Amino acid sequence: MSTTIDKISSPPCMKTTDYTDPVIHIDPTLCTGCRRCAEVCPVDAIEGLPGEPQTINADRCVICGQCVQICSVYASDWAGSSPQESAARRLERIQERDMPADIREPLFAAYYSYNLNKVSDMMTKPGQFRIVQCAPAIRVSLAEEFGMPFGTLTPGKMAAALRRLGFDRVYDTNFGADVTIMEEGTELIRRVTEGGPLPMFTSCCPAWVRFAEIEYPDLLDHLSSCKSPMQMLGALIKSYGAQLDEVEPANIYSVAIMPCTCKQFECDRPEMESDGYRDVDEVLTTRELAYWIKQSGIDFANLPDEEFDSPLGQYSGAGSIFGVTGGVMEAAIRTGYELLTNEKLPKLQLDFVRGEEGIRVAEVQVGKLQLKVAVVAGLQHAYQLLDRVQAGECDYHFIEVMGCPAGCISGGGQPKIMLEKQRIEAYRARKSSIYGHDAARQVRKSHENPHIIKLYDEFLGEPLGHVSHHLLHTTFQQRGPGKQSRSSTISIKGDTDYSIH
Ligand code: SF4
Ligand code: SF4
């Protein structure tokens, strides 16, 4: 297999989405001004007086979708309207939101734009090679939309459903997560041994990246230059995958199923393309996929378990824990430890990154290096830590930041749960399923995934090499004047000395 990408020469798939389109909206005719959304917004982007319809300041919004998750105000019938008028008003709003016309779910005041109509249209176009990838957090939440208990793990049924929806290849973002560890882990080792800039931040979460671009643009060179796992896999699908399938990249229609509303924004970023091809053509949320499966008459609960396709659907346990806060850190330490020390990591379950606190810190003995790490869950916790980094007072080597409170399992595109008690229960169940999925995998370290080893042997060459740099890394850009004033409270779990025994 050649490591060049010379075969790619046809014109790219055309994007129909406007990069500047807002993804998150509040319907002023439904909003009661209760401001529950403002309480969960990590960046104070929701503006308005109590009791009056709210608006979103698009320059501050990081598109995390937490306001969409919390809003409990919805339209059933419009007061004072006849049934016909009521139906017409509902249809108007459905069209405004790009939802399928026959959707039956309630229309909430805070919402995100749907992409399902665009994807359904593209699926009917002849000559397309249709590929889908699924994020780690979908397989532990999708079943909830079909009445199964919180956290039910269904990767096999999900793969089967996606084949029945018409995809030619069903790949897995977890494979992209394994590649991310190879690239990001190598980048961290290089920064530690060659002089920074440190601390290095993860760059997997698009809401966090957007937050850094808006609020802390002077820290952008601290972000890993890695694209997210979704974008990495997207770029590999249209290069390595296209070569394996002998398909022209121009004929590939690449869809990603994500728990995250900000992934729509990320895939539309102009820099997220390689050789003129968009890395990912369209993103659907968990809720959109669930609706699509139902609308297509697929009996999800009774589907057989099917495998993801090879090679870009084969993943390690480390890839699967990217779905929870602390997962990227744990996966990176599993690989970084072994690459730096040439010794086996004695214990794979790294409990010190698995807590529920907003910020967790630890010192990890990795060979001769005392590696100082921090995990931030939820952007409201990021401000104080970033202020310390900005002031040069923070001597961590590696910091993971995830925009949503429990990581991707609590993303804005996940099944909507109205009661707070149930929401917490769901997050715990999804998290436990993700860790169970990791523990059950035969291969639990990214660098031991045989398909990753083959990818580097046959195509990429080496982490941070020429082909990786071209396809898998990116740049970031300032998007505003810098940090706005905001109060924040954080609790830091006490610094822990941690040696792996
Ligand atoms: S968008 Fe929803 S949660 Fe926010 S103020 Fe309006 S009704 Fe309340
Ligand atoms: S999407 Fe997130 S950042 Fe934007 S308004 Fe909603 S809660 Fe705030």
Short mmCIF file of N, CA and C in Angstrom, two decimals, residues 20-117:
data_model
loop_
_atom_site.label_atom_id
_atom_site.label_comp_id
_atom_site.label_asym_id
_atom_site.label_seq_id
_atom_site.Cartn_x
_atom_site.Cartn_y
_atom_site.Cartn_z
N THR A 20 -21.63 29.86 8.64
CA THR A 20 -22.01 30.87 9.62
C THR A 20 -23.42 30.66 10.18
N ASP A 21 -24.16 29.65 9.70
CA ASP A 21 -25.50 29.39 10.21
C ASP A 21 -25.44 29.05 11.70
N PRO A 22 -26.26 29.69 12.51
CA PRO A 22 -26.28 29.25 13.91
C PRO A 22 -26.91 27.86 14.00
N VAL A 23 -26.42 27.06 14.95
CA VAL A 23 -26.95 25.70 15.11
C VAL A 23 -28.02 25.69 16.21
N ILE A 24 -27.80 26.51 17.24
CA ILE A 24 -28.69 26.52 18.41
C ILE A 24 -29.61 27.74 18.36
N HIS A 25 -30.88 27.53 18.67
CA HIS A 25 -31.86 28.62 18.57
C HIS A 25 -32.81 28.59 19.78
N ILE A 26 -33.44 29.74 20.02
CA ILE A 26 -34.57 29.79 20.96
C ILE A 26 -35.76 30.39 20.21
N ASP A 27 -36.88 29.69 20.26
CA ASP A 27 -38.09 30.16 19.57
C ASP A 27 -38.78 31.19 20.46
N PRO A 28 -38.82 32.47 20.04
CA PRO A 28 -39.37 33.51 20.92
C PRO A 28 -40.86 33.34 21.17
N THR A 29 -41.55 32.61 20.30
CA THR A 29 -42.99 32.44 20.52
C THR A 29 -43.29 31.36 21.56
N LEU A 30 -42.28 30.56 21.89
CA LEU A 30 -42.50 29.50 22.89
C LEU A 30 -41.79 29.79 24.21
N CYS A 31 -40.70 30.54 24.15
CA CYS A 31 -39.87 30.75 25.35
C CYS A 31 -40.65 31.54 26.41
N THR A 32 -40.64 31.04 27.66
CA THR A 32 -41.34 31.71 28.77
C THR A 32 -40.42 32.62 29.57
N GLY A 33 -39.12 32.58 29.26
CA GLY A 33 -38.18 33.40 30.02
C GLY A 33 -37.88 32.85 31.40
N CYS A 34 -38.00 31.53 31.57
CA CYS A 34 -37.71 30.94 32.89
C CYS A 34 -36.20 30.97 33.21
N ARG A 35 -35.38 31.08 32.20
CA ARG A 35 -33.91 31.19 32.30
C ARG A 35 -33.23 29.95 32.92
N ARG A 36 -33.89 28.80 32.84
CA ARG A 36 -33.19 27.57 33.26
C ARG A 36 -32.00 27.34 32.33
N CYS A 37 -32.17 27.71 31.07
CA CYS A 37 -31.08 27.53 30.10
C CYS A 37 -29.87 28.39 30.48
N ALA A 38 -30.14 29.60 30.98
CA ALA A 38 -29.04 30.50 31.35
C ALA A 38 -28.23 29.91 32.50
N GLU A 39 -28.91 29.15 33.38
CA GLU A 39 -28.20 28.54 34.52
C GLU A 39 -27.19 27.49 34.07
N VAL A 40 -27.47 26.79 32.96
CA VAL A 40 -26.53 25.74 32.53
C VAL A 40 -25.56 26.23 31.46
N CYS A 41 -25.81 27.42 30.90
CA CYS A 41 -24.91 27.91 29.84
C CYS A 41 -23.54 28.24 30.46
N PRO A 42 -22.48 27.59 30.00
CA PRO A 42 -21.18 27.81 30.65
C PRO A 42 -20.53 29.14 30.32
N VAL A 43 -21.07 29.85 29.31
CA VAL A 43 -20.38 31.06 28.85
C VAL A 43 -21.27 32.31 28.89
N ASP A 44 -22.38 32.24 29.62
CA ASP A 44 -23.31 33.39 29.73
C ASP A 44 -23.74 33.91 28.36
N ALA A 45 -24.09 33.00 27.46
CA ALA A 45 -24.46 33.44 26.11
C ALA A 45 -25.96 33.70 25.99
N ILE A 46 -26.73 33.37 27.04
CA ILE A 46 -28.19 33.54 26.94
C ILE A 46 -28.58 34.86 27.58
N GLU A 47 -29.24 35.69 26.80
CA GLU A 47 -29.51 37.06 27.23
C GLU A 47 -31.00 37.34 27.25
N GLY A 48 -31.45 38.15 28.21
CA GLY A 48 -32.86 38.52 28.27
C GLY A 48 -33.31 38.67 29.71
N LEU A 49 -34.44 39.36 29.88
CA LEU A 49 -34.98 39.57 31.22
C LEU A 49 -35.81 38.37 31.63
N PRO A 50 -35.85 38.05 32.93
CA PRO A 50 -36.71 36.96 33.39
C PRO A 50 -38.16 37.21 32.95
N GLY A 51 -38.82 36.16 32.49
CA GLY A 51 -40.22 36.28 32.07
C GLY A 51 -40.38 36.75 30.63
N GLU A 52 -39.27 37.09 29.98
CA GLU A 52 -39.36 37.52 28.57
C GLU A 52 -38.58 36.54 27.70
N PRO A 53 -38.93 36.45 26.41
CA PRO A 53 -38.20 35.52 25.54
C PRO A 53 -36.70 35.83 25.53
N GLN A 54 -35.91 34.78 25.57
CA GLN A 54 -34.45 34.92 25.63
C GLN A 54 -33.85 34.88 24.22
N THR A 55 -32.64 35.43 24.11
CA THR A 55 -31.91 35.33 22.84
C THR A 55 -30.52 34.75 23.12
N ILE A 56 -29.90 34.23 22.05
CA ILE A 56 -28.56 33.66 22.21
C ILE A 56 -27.55 34.59 21.55
N ASN A 57 -26.54 34.97 22.30
CA ASN A 57 -25.45 35.78 21.75
C ASN A 57 -24.53 34.83 20.97
N ALA A 58 -24.67 34.84 19.65
CA ALA A 58 -23.97 33.86 18.81
C ALA A 58 -22.45 34.03 18.87
N ASP A 59 -21.99 35.25 19.22
CA ASP A 59 -20.53 35.45 19.30
C ASP A 59 -19.93 34.75 20.51
N ARG A 60 -20.76 34.52 21.54
CA ARG A 60 -20.25 33.86 22.75
C ARG A 60 -20.58 32.38 22.80
N CYS A 61 -21.69 32.01 22.14
CA CYS A 61 -22.19 30.64 22.24
C CYS A 61 -21.14 29.65 21.71
N VAL A 62 -20.91 28.58 22.47
CA VAL A 62 -19.95 27.55 22.03
C VAL A 62 -20.67 26.31 21.49
N ILE A 63 -22.00 26.42 21.33
CA ILE A 63 -22.80 25.40 20.63
C ILE A 63 -22.80 24.05 21.36
N CYS A 64 -22.71 24.10 22.68
CA CYS A 64 -22.66 22.84 23.45
C CYS A 64 -24.01 22.16 23.55
N GLY A 65 -25.11 22.92 23.35
CA GLY A 65 -26.44 22.32 23.38
C GLY A 65 -26.98 22.01 24.76
N GLN A 66 -26.31 22.47 25.81
CA GLN A 66 -26.82 22.18 27.16
C GLN A 66 -28.15 22.90 27.41
N CYS A 67 -28.35 24.06 26.77
CA CYS A 67 -29.62 24.77 26.91
C CYS A 67 -30.76 23.96 26.27
N VAL A 68 -30.44 23.27 25.17
CA VAL A 68 -31.44 22.45 24.49
C VAL A 68 -31.83 21.27 25.38
N GLN A 69 -30.84 20.71 26.07
CA GLN A 69 -31.11 19.58 26.96
C GLN A 69 -32.01 19.98 28.13
N ILE A 70 -31.81 21.18 28.66
CA ILE A 70 -32.50 21.56 29.91
C ILE A 70 -33.89 22.16 29.67
N CYS A 71 -34.11 22.76 28.51
CA CYS A 71 -35.37 23.49 28.28
C CYS A 71 -36.55 22.51 28.32
N SER A 72 -37.54 22.82 29.17
CA SER A 72 -38.66 21.89 29.31
C SER A 72 -39.97 22.50 28.81
N VAL A 73 -39.88 23.65 28.15
CA VAL A 73 -41.09 24.32 27.67
C VAL A 73 -41.33 23.94 26.21
N TYR A 74 -42.51 23.39 25.94
CA TYR A 74 -42.77 22.96 24.56
C TYR A 74 -44.20 23.27 24.13
N ALA A 75 -44.38 23.23 22.83
CA ALA A 75 -45.71 23.50 22.28
C ALA A 75 -46.41 22.17 22.06
N SER A 76 -47.62 22.07 22.56
CA SER A 76 -48.46 20.93 22.15
C SER A 76 -49.53 21.51 21.24
N ASP A 77 -50.52 22.20 21.83
CA ASP A 77 -51.49 22.94 21.01
C ASP A 77 -51.27 24.42 21.24
N TRP A 78 -51.54 25.21 20.24
CA TRP A 78 -51.43 26.65 20.43
C TRP A 78 -52.76 27.16 20.98
N ALA A 79 -52.68 27.82 22.14
CA ALA A 79 -53.90 28.27 22.82
C ALA A 79 -54.76 29.13 21.90
N GLY A 80 -56.05 28.89 21.92
CA GLY A 80 -56.99 29.71 21.16
C GLY A 80 -57.04 29.39 19.68
N SER A 81 -56.27 28.40 19.22
CA SER A 81 -56.27 28.09 17.78
C SER A 81 -57.17 26.89 17.51
N SER A 82 -57.74 26.85 16.32
CA SER A 82 -58.49 25.66 15.90
C SER A 82 -57.48 24.54 15.63
N PRO A 83 -57.92 23.27 15.59
CA PRO A 83 -56.98 22.18 15.31
C PRO A 83 -56.22 22.41 14.00
N GLN A 84 -56.91 22.96 12.97
CA GLN A 84 -56.24 23.19 11.68
C GLN A 84 -55.17 24.27 11.81
N GLU A 85 -55.54 25.36 12.51
CA GLU A 85 -54.55 26.45 12.71
C GLU A 85 -53.36 25.95 13.52
N SER A 86 -53.68 25.16 14.54
CA SER A 86 -52.62 24.63 15.40
C SER A 86 -51.66 23.77 14.59
N ALA A 87 -52.22 22.89 13.73
CA ALA A 87 -51.39 22.01 12.89
C ALA A 87 -50.53 22.84 11.94
N ALA A 88 -51.12 23.92 11.40
CA ALA A 88 -50.37 24.76 10.45
C ALA A 88 -49.22 25.47 11.16
N ARG A 89 -49.47 25.92 12.39
CA ARG A 89 -48.40 26.62 13.13
C ARG A 89 -47.29 25.65 13.51
N ARG A 90 -47.68 24.42 13.85
CA ARG A 90 -46.66 23.41 14.18
C ARG A 90 -45.79 23.12 12.95
N LEU A 91 -46.46 22.97 11.80
CA LEU A 91 -45.70 22.67 10.57
C LEU A 91 -44.73 23.80 10.23
N GLU A 92 -45.19 25.03 10.43
CA GLU A 92 -44.30 26.19 10.19
C GLU A 92 -43.01 26.06 11.00
N ARG A 93 -43.18 25.72 12.28
CA ARG A 93 -42.00 25.60 13.14
C ARG A 93 -41.13 24.40 12.77
N ILE A 94 -41.78 23.34 12.38
CA ILE A 94 -41.02 22.15 11.96
C ILE A 94 -40.13 22.51 10.76
N GLN A 95 -40.71 23.29 9.84
CA GLN A 95 -39.92 23.69 8.66
C GLN A 95 -38.78 24.62 9.04
N GLU A 96 -39.06 25.55 9.97
CA GLU A 96 -38.02 26.45 10.47
C GLU A 96 -36.83 25.68 11.03
N ARG A 97 -37.13 24.55 11.68
CA ARG A 97 -36.09 23.75 12.35
C ARG A 97 -35.48 22.69 11.45
N ASP A 98 -35.90 22.62 10.20
CA ASP A 98 -35.43 21.59 9.25
C ASP A 98 -35.74 20.19 9.72
N MET A 99 -36.79 20.04 10.51
CA MET A 99 -37.15 18.69 10.97
C MET A 99 -37.99 17.99 9.90
N PRO A 100 -38.00 16.65 9.88
CA PRO A 100 -38.89 15.94 8.96
C PRO A 100 -40.34 16.33 9.24
N ALA A 101 -41.13 16.48 8.17
CA ALA A 101 -42.49 17.03 8.32
C ALA A 101 -43.37 16.19 9.23
N ASP A 102 -43.13 14.87 9.27
CA ASP A 102 -44.04 14.02 10.04
C ASP A 102 -43.51 13.72 11.45
N ILE A 103 -42.52 14.47 11.90
CA ILE A 103 -41.95 14.19 13.23
C ILE A 103 -43.02 14.42 14.30
N ARG A 104 -43.03 13.55 15.31
CA ARG A 104 -44.11 13.65 16.30
C ARG A 104 -43.64 14.20 17.64
N GLU A 105 -42.33 14.38 17.83
CA GLU A 105 -41.86 14.81 19.15
C GLU A 105 -42.30 16.24 19.46
N PRO A 106 -42.44 16.59 20.76
CA PRO A 106 -42.82 17.96 21.12
C PRO A 106 -41.79 18.97 20.60
N LEU A 107 -42.25 20.17 20.33
CA LEU A 107 -41.33 21.23 19.85
C LEU A 107 -40.96 22.11 21.04
N PHE A 108 -39.73 21.99 21.48
CA PHE A 108 -39.26 22.73 22.66
C PHE A 108 -38.82 24.14 22.26
N ALA A 109 -38.83 25.04 23.23
CA ALA A 109 -38.45 26.43 22.94
C ALA A 109 -36.99 26.52 22.50
N ALA A 110 -36.08 25.81 23.20
CA ALA A 110 -34.66 25.82 22.79
C ALA A 110 -34.43 24.58 21.92
N TYR A 111 -33.81 24.76 20.78
CA TYR A 111 -33.65 23.63 19.86
C TYR A 111 -32.41 23.80 18.99
N TYR A 112 -32.01 22.68 18.37
CA TYR A 112 -30.94 22.77 17.37
C TYR A 112 -31.50 22.41 16.00
N SER A 113 -30.86 22.93 14.95
CA SER A 113 -31.31 22.64 13.58
C SER A 113 -31.03 21.18 13.24
N TYR A 114 -31.96 20.56 12.56
CA TYR A 114 -31.79 19.17 12.15
C TYR A 114 -31.07 19.08 10.81
N ASN A 115 -30.31 18.00 10.61
CA ASN A 115 -29.66 17.73 9.32
C ASN A 115 -30.24 16.51 8.62
N LEU A 116 -31.25 15.90 9.25
CA LEU A 116 -31.74 14.62 8.74
C LEU A 116 -32.32 14.73 7.33
N ASN A 117 -33.03 15.83 7.04
CA ASN A 117 -33.60 15.97 5.68
C ASN A 117 -32.50 15.97 4.63
#
